[in-house]
mmCIF file of C-alpha atoms in Angstrom:
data_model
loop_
_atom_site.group_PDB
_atom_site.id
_atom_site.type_symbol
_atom_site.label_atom_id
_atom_site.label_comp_id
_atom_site.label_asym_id
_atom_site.label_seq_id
_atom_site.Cartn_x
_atom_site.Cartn_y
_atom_site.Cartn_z
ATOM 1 C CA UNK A 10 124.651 -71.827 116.656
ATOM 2 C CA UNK A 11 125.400 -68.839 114.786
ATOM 3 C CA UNK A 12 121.786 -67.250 114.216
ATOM 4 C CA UNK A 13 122.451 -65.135 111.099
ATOM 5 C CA UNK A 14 122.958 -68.603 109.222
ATOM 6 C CA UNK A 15 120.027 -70.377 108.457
ATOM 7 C CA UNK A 16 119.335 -73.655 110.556
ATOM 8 C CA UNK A 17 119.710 -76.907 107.760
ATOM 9 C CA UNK A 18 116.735 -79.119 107.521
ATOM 10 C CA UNK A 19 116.674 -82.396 105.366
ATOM 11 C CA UNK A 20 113.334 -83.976 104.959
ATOM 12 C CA UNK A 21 112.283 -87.609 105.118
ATOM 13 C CA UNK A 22 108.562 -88.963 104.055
ATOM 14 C CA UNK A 23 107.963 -91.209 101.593
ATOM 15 C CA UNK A 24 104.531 -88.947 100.835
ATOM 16 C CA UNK A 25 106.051 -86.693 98.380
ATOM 17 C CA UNK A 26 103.596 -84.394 99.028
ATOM 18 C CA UNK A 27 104.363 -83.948 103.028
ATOM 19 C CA UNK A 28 108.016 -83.348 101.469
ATOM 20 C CA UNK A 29 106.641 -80.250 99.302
ATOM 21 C CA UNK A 30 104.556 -79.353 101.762
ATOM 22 C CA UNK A 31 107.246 -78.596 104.516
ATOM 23 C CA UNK A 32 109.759 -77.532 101.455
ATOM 24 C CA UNK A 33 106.798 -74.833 100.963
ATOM 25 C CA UNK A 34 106.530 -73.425 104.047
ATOM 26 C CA UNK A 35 110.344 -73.572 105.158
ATOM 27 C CA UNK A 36 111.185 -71.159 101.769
ATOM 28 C CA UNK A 37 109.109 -68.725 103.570
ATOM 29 C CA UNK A 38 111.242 -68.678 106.599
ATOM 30 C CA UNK A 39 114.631 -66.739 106.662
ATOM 31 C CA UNK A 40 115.906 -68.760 109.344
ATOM 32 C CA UNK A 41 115.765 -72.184 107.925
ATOM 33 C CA UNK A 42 116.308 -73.893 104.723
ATOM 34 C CA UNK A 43 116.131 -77.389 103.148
ATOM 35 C CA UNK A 44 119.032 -78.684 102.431
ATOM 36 C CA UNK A 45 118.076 -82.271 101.037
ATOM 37 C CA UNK A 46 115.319 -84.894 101.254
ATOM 38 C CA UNK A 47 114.324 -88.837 100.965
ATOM 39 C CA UNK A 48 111.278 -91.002 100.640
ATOM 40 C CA UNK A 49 112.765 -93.635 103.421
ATOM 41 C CA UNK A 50 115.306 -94.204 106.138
ATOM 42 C CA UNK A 51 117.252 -96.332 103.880
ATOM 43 C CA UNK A 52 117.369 -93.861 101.360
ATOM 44 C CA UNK A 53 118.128 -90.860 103.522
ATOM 45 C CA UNK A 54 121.187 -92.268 105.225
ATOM 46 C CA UNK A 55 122.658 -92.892 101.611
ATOM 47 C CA UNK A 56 121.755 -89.076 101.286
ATOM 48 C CA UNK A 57 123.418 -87.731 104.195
ATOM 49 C CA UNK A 58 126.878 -90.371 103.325
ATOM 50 C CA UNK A 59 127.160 -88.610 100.540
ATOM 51 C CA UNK A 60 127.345 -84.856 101.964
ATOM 52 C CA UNK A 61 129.699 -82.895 102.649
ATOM 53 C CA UNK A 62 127.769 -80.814 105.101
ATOM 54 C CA UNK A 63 125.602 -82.806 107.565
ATOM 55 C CA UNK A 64 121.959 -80.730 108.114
ATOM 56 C CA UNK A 65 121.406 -79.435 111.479
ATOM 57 C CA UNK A 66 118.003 -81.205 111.821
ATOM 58 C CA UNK A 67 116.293 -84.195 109.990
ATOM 59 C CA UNK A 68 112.348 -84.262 110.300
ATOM 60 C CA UNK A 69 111.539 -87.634 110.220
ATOM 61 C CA UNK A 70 108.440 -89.528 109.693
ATOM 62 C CA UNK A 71 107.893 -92.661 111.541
ATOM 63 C CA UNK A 72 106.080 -94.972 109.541
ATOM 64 C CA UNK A 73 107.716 -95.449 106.126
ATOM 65 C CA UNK A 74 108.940 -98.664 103.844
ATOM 66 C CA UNK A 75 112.315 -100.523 103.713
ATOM 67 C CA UNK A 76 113.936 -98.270 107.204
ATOM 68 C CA UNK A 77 111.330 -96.835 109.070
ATOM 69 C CA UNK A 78 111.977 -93.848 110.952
ATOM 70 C CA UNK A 79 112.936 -94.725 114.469
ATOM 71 C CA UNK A 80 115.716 -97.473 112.889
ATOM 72 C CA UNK A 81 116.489 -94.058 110.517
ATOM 73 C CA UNK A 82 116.693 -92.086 113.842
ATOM 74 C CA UNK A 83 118.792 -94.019 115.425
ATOM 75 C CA UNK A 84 121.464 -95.205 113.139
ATOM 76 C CA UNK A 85 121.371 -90.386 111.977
ATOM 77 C CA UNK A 86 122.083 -90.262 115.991
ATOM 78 C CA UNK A 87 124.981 -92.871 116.168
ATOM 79 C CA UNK A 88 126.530 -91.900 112.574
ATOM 80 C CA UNK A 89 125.840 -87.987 113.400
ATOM 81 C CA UNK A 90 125.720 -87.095 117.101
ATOM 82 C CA UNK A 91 125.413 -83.528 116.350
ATOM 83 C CA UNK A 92 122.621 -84.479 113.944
ATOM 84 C CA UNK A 93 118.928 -83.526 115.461
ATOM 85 C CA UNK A 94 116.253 -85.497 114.559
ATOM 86 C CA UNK A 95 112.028 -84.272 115.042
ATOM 87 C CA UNK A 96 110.114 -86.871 114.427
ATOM 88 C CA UNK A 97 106.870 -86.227 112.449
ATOM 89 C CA UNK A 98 104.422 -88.814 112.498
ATOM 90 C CA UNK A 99 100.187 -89.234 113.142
ATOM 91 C CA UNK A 100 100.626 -91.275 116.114
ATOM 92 C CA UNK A 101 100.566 -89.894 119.597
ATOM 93 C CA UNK A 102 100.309 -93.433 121.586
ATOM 94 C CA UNK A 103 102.770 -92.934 124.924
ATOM 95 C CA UNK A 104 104.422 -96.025 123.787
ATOM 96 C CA UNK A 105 105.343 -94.867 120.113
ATOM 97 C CA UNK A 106 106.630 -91.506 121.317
ATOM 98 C CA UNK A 107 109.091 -93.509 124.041
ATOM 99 C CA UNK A 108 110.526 -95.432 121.393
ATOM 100 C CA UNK A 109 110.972 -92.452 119.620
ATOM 101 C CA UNK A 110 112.833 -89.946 122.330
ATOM 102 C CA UNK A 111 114.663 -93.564 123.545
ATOM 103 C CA UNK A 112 115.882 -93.545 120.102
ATOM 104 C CA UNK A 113 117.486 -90.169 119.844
ATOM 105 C CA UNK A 114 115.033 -88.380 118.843
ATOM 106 C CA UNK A 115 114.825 -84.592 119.608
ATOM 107 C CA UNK A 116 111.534 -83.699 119.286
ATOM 108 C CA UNK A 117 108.135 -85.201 118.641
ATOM 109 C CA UNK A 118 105.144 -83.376 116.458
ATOM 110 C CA UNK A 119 102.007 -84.894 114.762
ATOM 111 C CA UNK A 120 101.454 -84.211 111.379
ATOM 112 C CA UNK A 121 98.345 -82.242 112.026
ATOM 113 C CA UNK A 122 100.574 -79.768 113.674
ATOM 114 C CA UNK A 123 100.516 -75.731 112.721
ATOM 115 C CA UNK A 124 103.174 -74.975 110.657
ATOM 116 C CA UNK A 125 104.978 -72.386 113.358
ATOM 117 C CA UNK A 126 104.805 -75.875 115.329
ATOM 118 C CA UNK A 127 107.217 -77.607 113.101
ATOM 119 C CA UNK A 128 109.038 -73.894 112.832
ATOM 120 C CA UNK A 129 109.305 -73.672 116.309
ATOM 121 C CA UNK A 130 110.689 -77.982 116.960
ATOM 122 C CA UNK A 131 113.239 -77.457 114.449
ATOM 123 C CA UNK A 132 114.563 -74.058 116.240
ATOM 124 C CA UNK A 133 114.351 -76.320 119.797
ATOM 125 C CA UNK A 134 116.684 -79.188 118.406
ATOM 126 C CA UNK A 135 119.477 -76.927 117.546
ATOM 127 C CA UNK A 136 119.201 -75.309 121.167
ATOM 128 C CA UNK A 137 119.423 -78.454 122.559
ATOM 129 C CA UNK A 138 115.760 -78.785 123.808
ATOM 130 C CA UNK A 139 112.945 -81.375 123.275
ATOM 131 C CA UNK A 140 109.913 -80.505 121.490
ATOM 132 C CA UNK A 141 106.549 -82.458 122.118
ATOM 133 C CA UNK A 142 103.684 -81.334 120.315
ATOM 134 C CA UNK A 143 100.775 -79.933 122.853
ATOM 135 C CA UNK A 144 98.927 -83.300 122.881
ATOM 136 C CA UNK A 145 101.662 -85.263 122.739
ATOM 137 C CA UNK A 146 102.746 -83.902 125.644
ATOM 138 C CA UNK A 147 99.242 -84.258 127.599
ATOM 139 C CA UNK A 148 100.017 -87.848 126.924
ATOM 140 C CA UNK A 149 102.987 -88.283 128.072
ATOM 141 C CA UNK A 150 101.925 -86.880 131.177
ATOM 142 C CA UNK A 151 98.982 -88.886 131.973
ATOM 143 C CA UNK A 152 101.239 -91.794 130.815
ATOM 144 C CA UNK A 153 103.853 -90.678 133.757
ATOM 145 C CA UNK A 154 101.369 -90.550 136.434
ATOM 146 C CA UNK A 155 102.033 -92.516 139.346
ATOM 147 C CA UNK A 156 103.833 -91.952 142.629
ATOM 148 C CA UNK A 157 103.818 -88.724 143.802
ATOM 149 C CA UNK A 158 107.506 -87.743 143.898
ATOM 150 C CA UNK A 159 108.731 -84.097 143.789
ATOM 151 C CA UNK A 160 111.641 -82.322 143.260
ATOM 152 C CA UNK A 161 112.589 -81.885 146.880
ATOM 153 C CA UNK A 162 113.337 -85.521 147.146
ATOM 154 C CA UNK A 163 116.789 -84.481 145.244
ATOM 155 C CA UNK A 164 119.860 -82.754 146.261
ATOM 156 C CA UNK A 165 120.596 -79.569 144.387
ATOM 157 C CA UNK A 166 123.786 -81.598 142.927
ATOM 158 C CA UNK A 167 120.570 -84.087 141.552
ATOM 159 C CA UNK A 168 118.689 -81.360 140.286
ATOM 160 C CA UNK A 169 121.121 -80.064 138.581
ATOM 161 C CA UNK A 170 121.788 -83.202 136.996
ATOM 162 C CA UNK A 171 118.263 -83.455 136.101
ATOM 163 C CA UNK A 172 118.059 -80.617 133.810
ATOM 164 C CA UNK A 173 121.377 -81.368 131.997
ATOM 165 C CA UNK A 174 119.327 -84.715 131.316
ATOM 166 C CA UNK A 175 116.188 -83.085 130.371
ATOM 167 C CA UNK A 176 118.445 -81.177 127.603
ATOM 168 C CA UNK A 177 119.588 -84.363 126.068
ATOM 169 C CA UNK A 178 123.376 -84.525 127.747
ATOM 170 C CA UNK A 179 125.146 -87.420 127.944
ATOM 171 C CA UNK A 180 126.998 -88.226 131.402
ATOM 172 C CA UNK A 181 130.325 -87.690 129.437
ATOM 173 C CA UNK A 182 128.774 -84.123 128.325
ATOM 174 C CA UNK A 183 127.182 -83.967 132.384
ATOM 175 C CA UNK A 184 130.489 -84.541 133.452
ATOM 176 C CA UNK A 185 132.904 -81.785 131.374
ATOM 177 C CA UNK A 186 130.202 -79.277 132.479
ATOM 178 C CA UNK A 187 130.203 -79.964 135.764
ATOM 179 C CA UNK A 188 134.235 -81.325 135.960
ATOM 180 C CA UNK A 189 133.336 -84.224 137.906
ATOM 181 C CA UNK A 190 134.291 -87.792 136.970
ATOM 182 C CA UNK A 191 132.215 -89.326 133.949
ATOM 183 C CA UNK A 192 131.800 -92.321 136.965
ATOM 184 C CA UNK A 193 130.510 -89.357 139.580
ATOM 185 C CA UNK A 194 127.742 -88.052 136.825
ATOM 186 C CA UNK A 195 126.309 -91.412 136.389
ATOM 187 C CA UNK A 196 125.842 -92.418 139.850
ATOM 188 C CA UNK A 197 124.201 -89.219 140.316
ATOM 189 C CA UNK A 198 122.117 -89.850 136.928
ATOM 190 C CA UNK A 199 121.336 -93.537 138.484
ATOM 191 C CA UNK A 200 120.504 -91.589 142.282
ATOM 192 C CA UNK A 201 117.930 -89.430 139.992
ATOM 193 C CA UNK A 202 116.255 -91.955 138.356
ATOM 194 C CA UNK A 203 115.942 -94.088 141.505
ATOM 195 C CA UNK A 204 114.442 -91.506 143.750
ATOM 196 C CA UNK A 205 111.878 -90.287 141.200
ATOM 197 C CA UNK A 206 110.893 -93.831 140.700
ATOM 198 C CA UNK A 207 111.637 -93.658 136.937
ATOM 199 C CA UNK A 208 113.536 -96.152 134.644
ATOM 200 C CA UNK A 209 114.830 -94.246 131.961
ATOM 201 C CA UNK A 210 116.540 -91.068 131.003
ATOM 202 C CA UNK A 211 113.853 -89.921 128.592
ATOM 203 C CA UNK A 212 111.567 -90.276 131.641
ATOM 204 C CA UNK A 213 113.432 -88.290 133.819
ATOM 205 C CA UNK A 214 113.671 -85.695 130.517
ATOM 206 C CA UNK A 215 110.184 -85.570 130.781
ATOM 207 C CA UNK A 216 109.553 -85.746 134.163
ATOM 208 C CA UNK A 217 111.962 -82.687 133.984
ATOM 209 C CA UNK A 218 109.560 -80.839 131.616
ATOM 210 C CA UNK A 219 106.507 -81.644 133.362
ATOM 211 C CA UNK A 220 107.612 -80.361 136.961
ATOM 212 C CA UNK A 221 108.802 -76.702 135.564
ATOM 213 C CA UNK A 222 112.921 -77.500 135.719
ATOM 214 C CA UNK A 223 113.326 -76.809 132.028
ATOM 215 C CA UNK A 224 111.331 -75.311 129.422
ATOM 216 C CA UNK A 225 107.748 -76.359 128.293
ATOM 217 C CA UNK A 226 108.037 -79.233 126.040
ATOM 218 C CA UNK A 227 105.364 -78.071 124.192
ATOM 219 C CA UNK A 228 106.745 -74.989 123.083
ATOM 220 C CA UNK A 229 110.241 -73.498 121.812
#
């Protein structure tokens, strides 16, 4: 992404104050700007029909009326692919942040966060990196402990094909990078996830994080 224009943010949180809150601090930023909000899911995917140009991220709350935020999240991620969404919500249970990353989105923050936090999630999604607020992360960790498996139970093809997960490619996206066969990069995906002992891509994202492969999910 072009860093001299500013990274486009549309808000969603049916507290109207949260909205002017993060409007607030994003006018102090050069680097990002708010392009549009909405007090629901429902509501913001009306929004974003209407647009001519799509935001780069959507932060989304979780827990709202009508379309919460992971049906919001998911429907932004099949209508928008290039759409990132960070969800912002006051629940850090393992469970609630699975359903979350399983449903596309990008990056996961509690509402208590610093403001630099959010800053610093919304840069992430647009480099094509998840975001997990500090204790979010320590749960997610705890919440992946089990077998001890390590790295050097993969091939270097596999670990490669590990961190292309852990930044949020598909196997299609796998396989133009690495011109293999679409096929080839999801065996290799399915070798991955069976060696590690692991039953879903977002696991094997943050498995990823948590072993020192990619970046520190809990920072940018």
């Amino acid at each position: 992404m072009d860093s001299s224009v500013p990274i486009r943010v549309f808000l969603v949180d049916d507290h109207a104050v949260v909205r002017r809150g993060m409007r607030a601090f994003f006018e102090m930023l050069d680097d990002i700007e708010v392009v549009g909000e909405a007090g629901d899911g429902e509501a913001a995917l009306a929004v974003l029909a209407g647009l001519d140009d799509l935001p780069d991220v959507v932060l989304m709350d979780l827990l709202m009326p009508r379309l919460d935020g992971i049906g919001a999240t998911r429907a932004i991620k099949q209508l928008y692919p290039r759409v990132e969404v960070v969800a912002l919500t006051s629940f850090s249970e393992a469970d609630r942040v699975h359903v979350a990353l399983e449903a596309g989105a990008a990056g996961y923050l509690l509402k208590d966060a610093e403001a630099d936090q959010v800053g610093a999630a919304v840069r992430a999604a647009t480099r094509g990196q998840v975001h997990l607020d500090p204790a979010v992360a320590r749960t997610l960790t705890r919440s992946l402990a089990g077998p001890a498996r390590t790295a050097a139970a993969l091939t270097p093809r596999e670990r490669e094909i590990l961190v292309h997960v852990a930044r949020g490619r598909s196997n299609r996206d796998i396989a133009e990078v690495l011109v293999i066969s679409e096929r080839t990069a999801r065996t290799h995906v399915s070798n991955v996830l069976g060696k590690l002992g692991l039953e879903s891509r977002t696991q094997a994202a943050l498995w990823a994080v948590r072993e020192g492969l990619v970046g520190d999910a809990g920072q940018a």
